[in-house]
Tab-separated table of C-alpha atoms in Angstrom:
chain	number	residue	atom	x	y	z
A	1	UNK	CA	-0.106	0.150	0.247
A	2	UNK	CA	1.589	3.474	-0.431
A	3	UNK	CA	2.027	5.689	1.738
A	4	UNK	CA	0.537	9.824	1.963
A	5	UNK	CA	2.835	11.934	3.797
A	6	UNK	CA	1.717	15.956	5.322
A	7	UNK	CA	4.606	18.631	5.467
A	8	UNK	CA	3.616	21.185	7.392
A	9	UNK	CA	4.846	24.559	6.964
A	10	UNK	CA	8.250	24.557	8.968
A	11	UNK	CA	9.677	28.022	10.298
A	12	UNK	CA	10.839	30.517	7.348
A	13	UNK	CA	12.583	32.637	10.292
A	14	UNK	CA	13.416	33.565	13.940
A	15	UNK	CA	9.554	32.203	14.980
A	16	UNK	CA	7.485	33.541	12.830
A	17	UNK	CA	4.483	32.876	13.121
A	18	UNK	CA	2.972	32.071	9.484
A	19	UNK	CA	3.220	33.013	5.768
A	20	UNK	CA	1.720	33.713	2.932
A	21	UNK	CA	1.123	31.479	0.159
A	22	UNK	CA	2.962	33.842	-3.606
A	23	UNK	CA	3.152	31.054	-6.469
A	24	UNK	CA	3.218	27.085	-6.197
A	25	UNK	CA	5.173	25.528	-8.772
A	26	UNK	CA	3.184	22.536	-8.700
A	27	UNK	CA	-0.428	22.003	-8.792
A	28	UNK	CA	-2.765	18.543	-7.171
A	29	UNK	CA	-1.340	15.534	-9.439
A	30	UNK	CA	1.932	16.596	-10.302
A	31	UNK	CA	5.041	14.672	-9.360
A	32	UNK	CA	7.243	16.700	-7.646
A	33	UNK	CA	11.259	14.955	-7.090
A	34	UNK	CA	12.422	15.340	-3.108
A	35	UNK	CA	14.281	19.446	-2.835
A	36	UNK	CA	12.462	20.470	-5.873
A	37	UNK	CA	10.259	23.766	-5.641
A	38	UNK	CA	7.353	23.177	-4.275
A	39	UNK	CA	5.767	27.224	-2.672
A	40	UNK	CA	7.435	30.269	-3.188
A	41	UNK	CA	5.767	32.132	0.975
A	42	UNK	CA	6.672	35.615	1.471
A	43	UNK	CA	7.420	36.534	4.979
A	44	UNK	CA	7.263	39.319	7.491
A	45	UNK	CA	11.272	39.259	6.483
A	46	UNK	CA	11.403	38.075	2.833
A	47	UNK	CA	9.911	35.518	-0.412
A	48	UNK	CA	11.374	32.572	0.147
A	49	UNK	CA	11.520	29.705	-1.923
A	50	UNK	CA	10.164	25.927	0.285
A	51	UNK	CA	11.319	23.150	-1.214
A	52	UNK	CA	9.640	19.165	-1.440
A	53	UNK	CA	10.308	17.262	1.224
A	54	UNK	CA	9.586	13.915	-0.658
A	55	UNK	CA	9.178	12.682	-3.917
A	56	UNK	CA	6.106	11.689	-4.770
A	57	UNK	CA	2.610	12.667	-5.996
A	58	UNK	CA	0.965	16.242	-4.810
A	59	UNK	CA	-2.395	15.292	-3.708
A	60	UNK	CA	-3.424	18.123	-2.078
A	61	UNK	CA	-2.130	22.536	-1.336
A	62	UNK	CA	-3.381	24.205	1.104
A	63	UNK	CA	-4.194	27.119	-0.059
A	64	UNK	CA	-4.475	29.809	-3.812
A	65	UNK	CA	-1.761	32.424	-3.830
A	66	UNK	CA	-2.527	35.033	-1.654
A	67	UNK	CA	-4.162	32.399	1.262
A	68	UNK	CA	-2.186	32.723	5.131
A	69	UNK	CA	-0.528	29.746	6.535
A	70	UNK	CA	0.314	29.182	10.001
A	71	UNK	CA	3.611	27.324	11.179
A	72	UNK	CA	3.214	24.194	11.970
A	73	UNK	CA	0.007	23.711	9.769
A	74	UNK	CA	-0.430	21.387	7.070
A	75	UNK	CA	1.083	22.927	3.571
A	76	UNK	CA	0.962	20.283	1.394
A	77	UNK	CA	-0.066	16.109	1.193
A	78	UNK	CA	1.809	14.168	-0.457
A	79	UNK	CA	1.806	10.091	-2.177
A	80	UNK	CA	5.559	8.734	-1.505
A	81	UNK	CA	7.110	6.887	-4.801
A	82	UNK	CA	9.883	4.159	-3.762
A	83	UNK	CA	10.896	4.361	-6.989
A	84	UNK	CA	12.020	8.586	-6.391
A	85	UNK	CA	14.738	9.171	-3.720
A	86	UNK	CA	13.218	9.962	-0.734
A	87	UNK	CA	14.984	11.348	2.453
A	88	UNK	CA	16.351	9.379	5.272
A	89	UNK	CA	14.711	9.531	8.312
A	90	UNK	CA	18.389	10.586	9.701
A	91	UNK	CA	18.786	13.583	7.298
A	92	UNK	CA	15.401	15.722	8.009
A	93	UNK	CA	16.029	18.821	7.340
A	94	UNK	CA	13.883	20.226	10.421
A	95	UNK	CA	11.032	20.932	8.798
A	96	UNK	CA	8.005	19.079	10.698
A	97	UNK	CA	6.596	16.675	8.119
A	98	UNK	CA	3.513	16.166	10.306
A	99	UNK	CA	2.438	12.141	10.965
A	100	UNK	CA	2.126	9.867	8.564
A	101	UNK	CA	-1.765	9.756	7.018
A	102	UNK	CA	-2.132	5.822	7.123
A	103	UNK	CA	-0.606	3.465	9.749
A	104	UNK	CA	2.799	2.500	8.962
A	105	UNK	CA	5.530	0.399	10.893
A	106	UNK	CA	7.853	1.957	13.395
A	107	UNK	CA	11.181	1.677	12.204
A	108	UNK	CA	13.520	0.420	13.430
A	109	UNK	CA	15.920	1.569	16.042
A	110	UNK	CA	18.431	4.745	14.085
A	111	UNK	CA	22.234	4.116	14.844
A	112	UNK	CA	23.570	5.481	17.182
A	113	UNK	CA	25.805	7.872	13.984
A	114	UNK	CA	22.251	8.708	12.637
A	115	UNK	CA	20.850	9.390	15.949
A	116	UNK	CA	23.298	11.633	17.420
A	117	UNK	CA	23.999	13.513	13.700
A	118	UNK	CA	20.082	14.046	13.835
A	119	UNK	CA	19.589	15.078	17.399
A	120	UNK	CA	22.196	17.682	16.775
A	121	UNK	CA	20.350	19.020	13.550
A	122	UNK	CA	17.303	19.460	15.945
A	123	UNK	CA	17.146	22.589	16.422
A	124	UNK	CA	18.451	23.935	13.249
A	125	UNK	CA	15.045	24.453	12.662
A	126	UNK	CA	14.874	26.356	8.436
A	127	UNK	CA	15.739	29.743	7.890
A	128	UNK	CA	14.506	32.472	5.051
A	129	UNK	CA	16.447	31.871	2.271
A	130	UNK	CA	18.810	29.150	3.255
A	131	UNK	CA	16.680	26.215	3.230
A	132	UNK	CA	18.993	23.056	5.028
A	133	UNK	CA	18.640	19.723	3.956
A	134	UNK	CA	21.081	16.868	5.214
A	135	UNK	CA	24.071	19.380	5.502
A	136	UNK	CA	23.686	21.108	2.715
A	137	UNK	CA	22.094	24.373	2.089
A	138	UNK	CA	20.171	25.509	-0.339
A	139	UNK	CA	19.891	29.241	-1.407
A	140	UNK	CA	17.051	31.334	-2.681
A	141	UNK	CA	17.614	30.396	-6.876
A	142	UNK	CA	15.820	31.388	-9.705
A	143	UNK	CA	14.019	28.860	-11.092
A	144	UNK	CA	11.963	28.475	-14.259
A	145	UNK	CA	8.356	28.508	-13.895
A	146	UNK	CA	5.967	28.171	-17.611
A	147	UNK	CA	9.472	29.258	-19.514
A	148	UNK	CA	10.210	32.050	-17.352
A	149	UNK	CA	13.558	32.265	-14.881
A	150	UNK	CA	12.793	34.208	-12.317
A	151	UNK	CA	14.105	34.214	-8.611
A	152	UNK	CA	9.942	34.023	-6.273
A	153	UNK	CA	10.928	37.613	-5.666
A	154	UNK	CA	10.667	38.704	-8.654
A	155	UNK	CA	7.738	36.946	-9.731
A	156	UNK	CA	5.669	38.984	-6.439
A	157	UNK	CA	6.997	41.930	-7.740
A	158	UNK	CA	5.309	41.063	-11.297
A	159	UNK	CA	2.040	39.956	-9.968
A	160	UNK	CA	2.116	43.328	-7.788
A	161	UNK	CA	2.713	45.524	-10.649
A	162	UNK	CA	0.421	43.657	-13.191
A	163	UNK	CA	3.918	42.833	-15.443
A	164	UNK	CA	3.703	39.456	-17.723
A	165	UNK	CA	7.033	38.283	-17.248
A	166	UNK	CA	6.905	36.131	-19.863
A	167	UNK	CA	6.910	39.385	-21.942
A	168	UNK	CA	10.141	40.596	-20.151
A	169	UNK	CA	13.097	41.301	-21.367
A	170	UNK	CA	15.128	39.553	-18.934
A	171	UNK	CA	18.563	40.549	-18.143
A	172	UNK	CA	19.945	38.430	-15.252
A	173	UNK	CA	22.827	35.441	-15.177
A	174	UNK	CA	21.615	32.339	-17.493
A	175	UNK	CA	18.448	34.270	-18.832
A	176	UNK	CA	16.992	35.434	-15.096
A	177	UNK	CA	14.378	38.098	-14.936
A	178	UNK	CA	15.693	40.212	-12.588
A	179	UNK	CA	13.944	42.813	-10.166
A	180	UNK	CA	14.821	45.768	-12.503
A	181	UNK	CA	13.934	43.965	-14.966
A	182	UNK	CA	10.263	44.167	-13.830
A	183	UNK	CA	10.061	47.364	-12.468
A	184	UNK	CA	11.462	48.969	-15.254
A	185	UNK	CA	8.900	46.708	-17.439
A	186	UNK	CA	6.433	48.113	-15.252
A	187	UNK	CA	7.452	51.652	-15.585
A	188	UNK	CA	7.636	51.614	-19.563
A	189	UNK	CA	5.194	49.185	-21.098
A	190	UNK	CA	6.361	49.789	-24.701
A	191	UNK	CA	9.315	47.994	-24.234
A	192	UNK	CA	7.697	44.752	-23.313
A	193	UNK	CA	8.176	41.898	-26.181
A	194	UNK	CA	5.012	40.610	-27.763
A	195	UNK	CA	2.491	38.651	-25.857
A	196	UNK	CA	2.704	34.856	-26.653
A	197	UNK	CA	-0.222	33.186	-26.430
A	198	UNK	CA	-2.048	32.040	-22.993
A	199	UNK	CA	0.345	33.926	-20.628
A	200	UNK	CA	-0.769	36.117	-17.511
A	201	UNK	CA	1.174	38.095	-15.435
A	202	UNK	CA	3.976	36.473	-13.566
A	203	UNK	CA	4.639	34.101	-16.338
A	204	UNK	CA	1.940	31.286	-15.938
A	205	UNK	CA	-0.057	29.688	-18.737
A	206	UNK	CA	-3.353	30.074	-18.297
A	207	UNK	CA	-6.393	27.994	-20.175
A	208	UNK	CA	-9.462	29.510	-21.884
A	209	UNK	CA	-11.229	27.789	-18.627
A	210	UNK	CA	-9.265	29.473	-15.878
A	211	UNK	CA	-9.287	32.656	-17.547
A	212	UNK	CA	-12.655	33.244	-18.363
A	213	UNK	CA	-13.767	36.923	-20.589
A	214	UNK	CA	-14.769	39.098	-18.521
A	215	UNK	CA	-18.341	40.479	-19.385
A	216	UNK	CA	-19.703	43.878	-19.170
A	217	UNK	CA	-22.115	44.553	-16.276
A	218	UNK	CA	-25.829	45.945	-16.246
A	219	UNK	CA	-26.470	48.995	-14.180
A	220	UNK	CA	-28.482	46.152	-11.674
A	221	UNK	CA	-24.951	44.514	-11.676
A	222	UNK	CA	-23.041	46.973	-10.265
A	223	UNK	CA	-25.180	48.248	-7.532
A	224	UNK	CA	-25.531	44.702	-6.169
A	225	UNK	CA	-23.467	42.084	-7.198
A	226	UNK	CA	-19.715	44.506	-7.593
A	227	UNK	CA	-20.565	46.269	-4.211
A	228	UNK	CA	-21.803	45.144	-1.266
A	229	UNK	CA	-21.949	46.155	2.586
A	230	UNK	CA	-21.864	42.646	3.335
A	231	UNK	CA	-18.480	41.409	4.199
A	232	UNK	CA	-17.217	37.692	2.682
A	233	UNK	CA	-18.646	36.274	5.265
A	234	UNK	CA	-22.401	37.502	4.850
A	235	UNK	CA	-22.536	39.391	7.858
A	236	UNK	CA	-23.002	43.377	7.581
A	237	UNK	CA	-19.697	45.883	7.858
A	238	UNK	CA	-19.585	48.910	10.002
A	239	UNK	CA	-16.819	51.169	9.860
A	240	UNK	CA	-19.764	53.615	10.955
A	241	UNK	CA	-22.585	53.789	13.268
A	242	UNK	CA	-25.621	51.803	11.922
A	243	UNK	CA	-27.450	52.807	9.320
A	244	UNK	CA	-24.693	53.578	7.555
A	245	UNK	CA	-23.241	51.652	4.776
A	246	UNK	CA	-19.842	51.041	4.463
A	247	UNK	CA	-17.671	51.056	1.908
A	248	UNK	CA	-15.123	48.474	0.759
A	249	UNK	CA	-14.381	45.011	2.699
A	250	UNK	CA	-12.066	44.168	4.925
A	251	UNK	CA	-8.926	42.433	3.687
A	252	UNK	CA	-6.294	40.242	6.074
A	253	UNK	CA	-2.610	41.887	6.680
A	254	UNK	CA	-0.081	39.867	4.853
A	255	UNK	CA	3.528	39.647	5.300
A	256	UNK	CA	5.167	42.636	6.430
A	257	UNK	CA	2.462	44.715	7.530
A	258	UNK	CA	0.792	41.843	9.079
A	259	UNK	CA	4.381	41.152	11.233
A	260	UNK	CA	4.564	45.077	11.716
A	261	UNK	CA	0.732	44.633	13.284
A	262	UNK	CA	1.908	42.597	15.538
A	263	UNK	CA	5.476	44.402	16.241
A	264	UNK	CA	3.790	47.745	17.026
A	265	UNK	CA	0.624	45.681	19.528
A	266	UNK	CA	3.865	43.781	21.501
A	267	UNK	CA	5.358	47.268	21.847
A	268	UNK	CA	2.696	48.515	23.192
A	269	UNK	CA	1.541	46.322	25.497
A	270	UNK	CA	4.873	46.865	27.624
A	271	UNK	CA	6.920	50.080	26.939
A	272	UNK	CA	6.200	52.709	29.453
A	273	UNK	CA	7.102	55.170	26.320
A	274	UNK	CA	7.985	59.737	26.935
A	275	UNK	CA	8.571	61.123	24.610
A	276	UNK	CA	11.231	64.709	25.054
A	277	UNK	CA	11.590	67.314	21.878
A	278	UNK	CA	13.857	70.195	20.744
A	279	UNK	CA	15.227	71.385	17.484
A	280	UNK	CA	18.577	70.764	16.867
A	281	UNK	CA	20.481	74.561	14.878
A	282	UNK	CA	21.717	73.623	11.543
A	283	UNK	CA	22.513	77.028	10.361
A	284	UNK	CA	26.006	76.344	10.320
A	285	UNK	CA	26.438	73.112	8.450
A	286	UNK	CA	28.781	73.429	4.669
A	287	UNK	CA	27.122	72.798	1.831
A	288	UNK	CA	27.459	68.849	0.757
A	289	UNK	CA	26.101	67.735	4.431
A	290	UNK	CA	24.634	64.653	4.171
A	291	UNK	CA	21.187	64.904	6.635
A	292	UNK	CA	20.827	61.228	7.687
A	293	UNK	CA	24.906	60.705	7.909
A	294	UNK	CA	24.880	63.466	10.119
A	295	UNK	CA	21.991	62.206	12.115
A	296	UNK	CA	23.694	58.994	12.636
A	297	UNK	CA	27.242	60.270	13.863
A	298	UNK	CA	24.989	62.649	15.799
A	299	UNK	CA	23.381	59.347	17.189
A	300	UNK	CA	26.655	57.517	17.821
A	301	UNK	CA	28.274	60.625	20.378
A	302	UNK	CA	24.914	60.466	22.149
A	303	UNK	CA	24.887	57.054	22.763
A	304	UNK	CA	29.274	57.041	24.166
A	305	UNK	CA	28.174	60.254	26.385
A	306	UNK	CA	25.552	58.033	27.832
A	307	UNK	CA	25.106	54.522	27.342
A	308	UNK	CA	22.102	53.664	29.287
A	309	UNK	CA	20.596	55.036	25.868
A	310	UNK	CA	21.982	52.434	23.691
A	311	UNK	CA	21.154	49.066	25.645
A	312	UNK	CA	18.142	46.392	26.003
A	313	UNK	CA	16.232	46.101	28.557
A	314	UNK	CA	14.213	42.795	29.131
A	315	UNK	CA	11.669	43.782	31.181
A	316	UNK	CA	10.617	40.265	33.072
A	317	UNK	CA	13.692	39.735	34.591
A	318	UNK	CA	14.917	43.479	35.042
A	319	UNK	CA	17.768	43.082	33.281
A	320	UNK	CA	19.554	45.469	31.255
A	321	UNK	CA	22.387	45.295	28.947
A	322	UNK	CA	24.839	47.267	27.807
A	323	UNK	CA	26.419	47.881	24.770
A	324	UNK	CA	29.981	49.031	23.177
A	325	UNK	CA	29.201	49.055	19.438
A	326	UNK	CA	26.510	51.179	18.183
A	327	UNK	CA	23.982	49.552	15.859
A	328	UNK	CA	21.662	51.832	14.544
A	329	UNK	CA	17.820	50.611	13.232
A	330	UNK	CA	17.666	52.827	10.161
A	331	UNK	CA	13.302	52.777	9.900
A	332	UNK	CA	12.651	51.940	5.543
A	333	UNK	CA	9.377	52.844	4.446
A	334	UNK	CA	7.640	50.048	1.959
A	335	UNK	CA	4.783	49.921	0.493
A	336	UNK	CA	4.247	46.494	1.807
A	337	UNK	CA	5.058	47.692	5.148
A	338	UNK	CA	7.491	49.173	7.596
A	339	UNK	CA	11.515	47.455	7.557
A	340	UNK	CA	14.321	48.248	9.880
A	341	UNK	CA	17.159	46.965	8.715
A	342	UNK	CA	20.544	47.683	10.821
A	343	UNK	CA	23.125	49.822	10.324
A	344	UNK	CA	26.353	47.633	12.330
A	345	UNK	CA	28.593	48.993	13.299
A	346	UNK	CA	27.680	52.557	12.815
A	347	UNK	CA	30.461	53.735	15.094
A	348	UNK	CA	33.566	53.264	13.318
A	349	UNK	CA	31.949	54.341	10.055
A	350	UNK	CA	32.309	57.987	8.992
A	351	UNK	CA	30.627	59.412	6.204
A	352	UNK	CA	30.942	57.858	3.242
A	353	UNK	CA	30.698	54.019	4.989
A	354	UNK	CA	27.275	55.385	6.683
A	355	UNK	CA	25.998	56.329	3.443
A	356	UNK	CA	26.975	53.116	1.582
A	357	UNK	CA	26.157	51.248	4.753
A	358	UNK	CA	22.109	52.838	4.338
A	359	UNK	CA	21.851	52.539	0.731
A	360	UNK	CA	22.771	49.054	0.469
A	361	UNK	CA	20.226	48.455	3.453
A	362	UNK	CA	17.341	50.461	1.200
A	363	UNK	CA	17.822	48.446	-1.850
A	364	UNK	CA	17.980	44.825	-0.517
A	365	UNK	CA	14.695	46.257	1.122
A	366	UNK	CA	13.352	47.339	-2.314
A	367	UNK	CA	14.247	44.347	-4.042
A	368	UNK	CA	13.388	42.371	-0.519
A	369	UNK	CA	16.640	40.301	-0.789
A	370	UNK	CA	18.365	41.517	2.924
A	371	UNK	CA	18.872	38.468	5.136
A	372	UNK	CA	16.632	38.411	7.645
A	373	UNK	CA	19.425	38.303	10.475
A	374	UNK	CA	19.801	42.587	9.553
A	375	UNK	CA	15.840	43.016	10.673
A	376	UNK	CA	16.649	42.419	14.206
A	377	UNK	CA	19.464	43.053	16.907
A	378	UNK	CA	19.860	47.015	16.228
A	379	UNK	CA	21.004	48.915	19.736
A	380	UNK	CA	18.712	51.772	18.431
A	381	UNK	CA	16.913	53.028	16.188
A	382	UNK	CA	16.264	56.186	13.564
A	383	UNK	CA	13.324	57.537	12.048
A	384	UNK	CA	13.998	59.983	9.715
A	385	UNK	CA	10.409	61.009	7.996
A	386	UNK	CA	10.568	64.660	8.135
A	387	UNK	CA	11.916	63.698	4.601
A	388	UNK	CA	8.443	63.125	3.322
A	389	UNK	CA	6.576	65.753	6.315
A	390	UNK	CA	5.594	66.978	9.578
A	391	UNK	CA	7.727	68.340	12.812
A	392	UNK	CA	7.741	66.480	16.464
A	393	UNK	CA	6.331	62.734	16.953
A	394	UNK	CA	6.100	59.838	19.463
A	395	UNK	CA	8.022	57.227	17.996
A	396	UNK	CA	7.566	53.478	19.317
A	397	UNK	CA	10.501	52.079	21.173
A	398	UNK	CA	10.752	48.047	19.875
A	399	UNK	CA	11.431	45.897	22.928
A	400	UNK	CA	14.828	45.174	23.983
A	401	UNK	CA	15.763	48.240	22.469
A	402	UNK	CA	15.458	51.378	24.903
A	403	UNK	CA	15.225	54.486	23.013
A	404	UNK	CA	14.920	55.871	18.761
A	405	UNK	CA	15.530	59.292	18.063
A	406	UNK	CA	13.040	60.942	15.166
A	407	UNK	CA	13.887	63.550	12.691
A	408	UNK	CA	11.148	65.834	11.354
A	409	UNK	CA	11.021	68.114	8.745
A	410	UNK	CA	13.842	70.439	8.660
A	411	UNK	CA	12.568	74.055	8.560
A	412	UNK	CA	13.645	77.536	7.757
A	413	UNK	CA	12.820	79.539	11.532
A	414	UNK	CA	13.376	83.540	13.247
A	415	UNK	CA	16.399	82.757	15.121
A	416	UNK	CA	17.779	85.595	17.894
A	417	UNK	CA	21.331	86.252	17.593
A	418	UNK	CA	23.359	89.225	19.463
A	419	UNK	CA	22.469	92.680	17.975
A	420	UNK	CA	18.873	91.389	15.963
A	421	UNK	CA	17.424	87.958	14.743
A	422	UNK	CA	18.450	85.714	11.234
A	423	UNK	CA	16.949	83.027	9.549
A	424	UNK	CA	18.214	79.508	10.485
A	425	UNK	CA	17.586	76.025	9.613
A	426	UNK	CA	16.658	73.520	11.890
A	427	UNK	CA	16.079	70.019	12.301
A	428	UNK	CA	12.978	68.931	15.114
A	429	UNK	CA	14.040	66.551	16.749
A	430	UNK	CA	11.427	64.322	19.029
A	431	UNK	CA	13.562	60.925	21.003
A	432	UNK	CA	11.117	58.198	22.445
A	433	UNK	CA	12.714	56.083	25.644
A	434	UNK	CA	11.663	53.351	28.260
A	435	UNK	CA	10.952	55.350	30.923
A	436	UNK	CA	11.543	51.797	32.175
A	437	UNK	CA	15.068	51.322	31.476
A	438	UNK	CA	16.680	55.394	31.733
A	439	UNK	CA	15.811	58.174	33.527
A	440	UNK	CA	14.324	61.798	32.271
A	441	UNK	CA	17.904	62.794	33.083
A	442	UNK	CA	20.182	60.574	30.555
A	443	UNK	CA	17.107	61.459	27.522
A	444	UNK	CA	17.655	64.861	28.461
A	445	UNK	CA	21.709	64.855	28.579
A	446	UNK	CA	21.183	62.172	25.283
A	447	UNK	CA	18.740	64.399	23.087
A	448	UNK	CA	21.711	67.428	24.151
A	449	UNK	CA	24.598	65.816	22.700
A	450	UNK	CA	22.469	65.073	19.216
A	451	UNK	CA	21.787	68.781	19.738
A	452	UNK	CA	25.435	69.999	20.072
A	453	UNK	CA	26.665	67.120	17.836
A	454	UNK	CA	24.313	68.655	14.517
A	455	UNK	CA	25.368	71.820	15.194
A	456	UNK	CA	28.897	71.852	14.262
A	457	UNK	CA	30.018	73.031	11.095
A	458	UNK	CA	31.269	69.555	9.028
């Protein structure tokens, strides 16, 4: 009798509770081999390709693209093929495959060396972009689907922008479509290649049955079917008092935005935030000063002067960890949500090094190629929201950090000077700190050093 096996969604990085299906590389009824691409999943930190843990026939897939799957829940079910390669029990990847769907005889006890190796890898789990298989590491690679070769993150971007990958001119290695190719195609549709028959955005093959021709709606249909005050569950939606028809439909948060909601709620429940605000006079700045680089330098100076603000706090055990190095989390706003990559060892970087580091992190965030390890472990953070708008703020401190600096939009203001008044350019600053771990005096001295450093000409 053939054996079936369930494959549960593994932890795709640092305890993430769920992930969103981006694209299946197989369909039910297909035969897949061990370690071939199964699905690409979007987590709070990356789009990652998940390989098949077995060889055999795909019996069931857990959902459609866009569906959210909880970590540890069934992702796919397989009928094992004994004629194809299978992974030995002692070569577990750290993925939990779930119990076999049908009862099977208990395996014989593993030899001591194999059992020891399995135990040694029991905690490896699965990290985004590095799927562990036995002792080998399979990094994320461009996969050919529908005749188009592209990374999972590139396919996700193409789907988001409505770009047909089959019509994009590929400039990547081995004919792979790159992120830049997709963005250029979205910006300049006239540069797209002629459309091959039967393809849709993302490069997948479509069928007439799967993609029916759209039919115009009648006036009555527009009023009843296209828009409704009911949710997907059939219940009235209310965003206002009863009697006012709600607009739109609720949708589940996914990926980065879903994780942002969790992190912000957790921070709000734990931190005792207090914010100090003041202006830094930058009238003396020489031409060519880089605003963000100067802010980073000022934060480094302030952290060195007041180490209590460059720390982690454990509220459960009431312990504090002061850091010798200054790793600054740089808030990066995207359409998908908030990323905070870490600028490591900022205290050792000059202005050019700071700018190059920030540009690298921003590019990796934009391409969704940033490693999960770069999105954690910072000792203090910076939000330069003033590049858009706003003067002062109450930025959120995310544990275990104890402080965050926010810079508002620079402005000119009238400043009294000896013998009269002048117009000086100033930067509004806000420093939020966790009052469980820092005193008001420490925060004020920290802010004072920030202001003094930013006042220097260069």
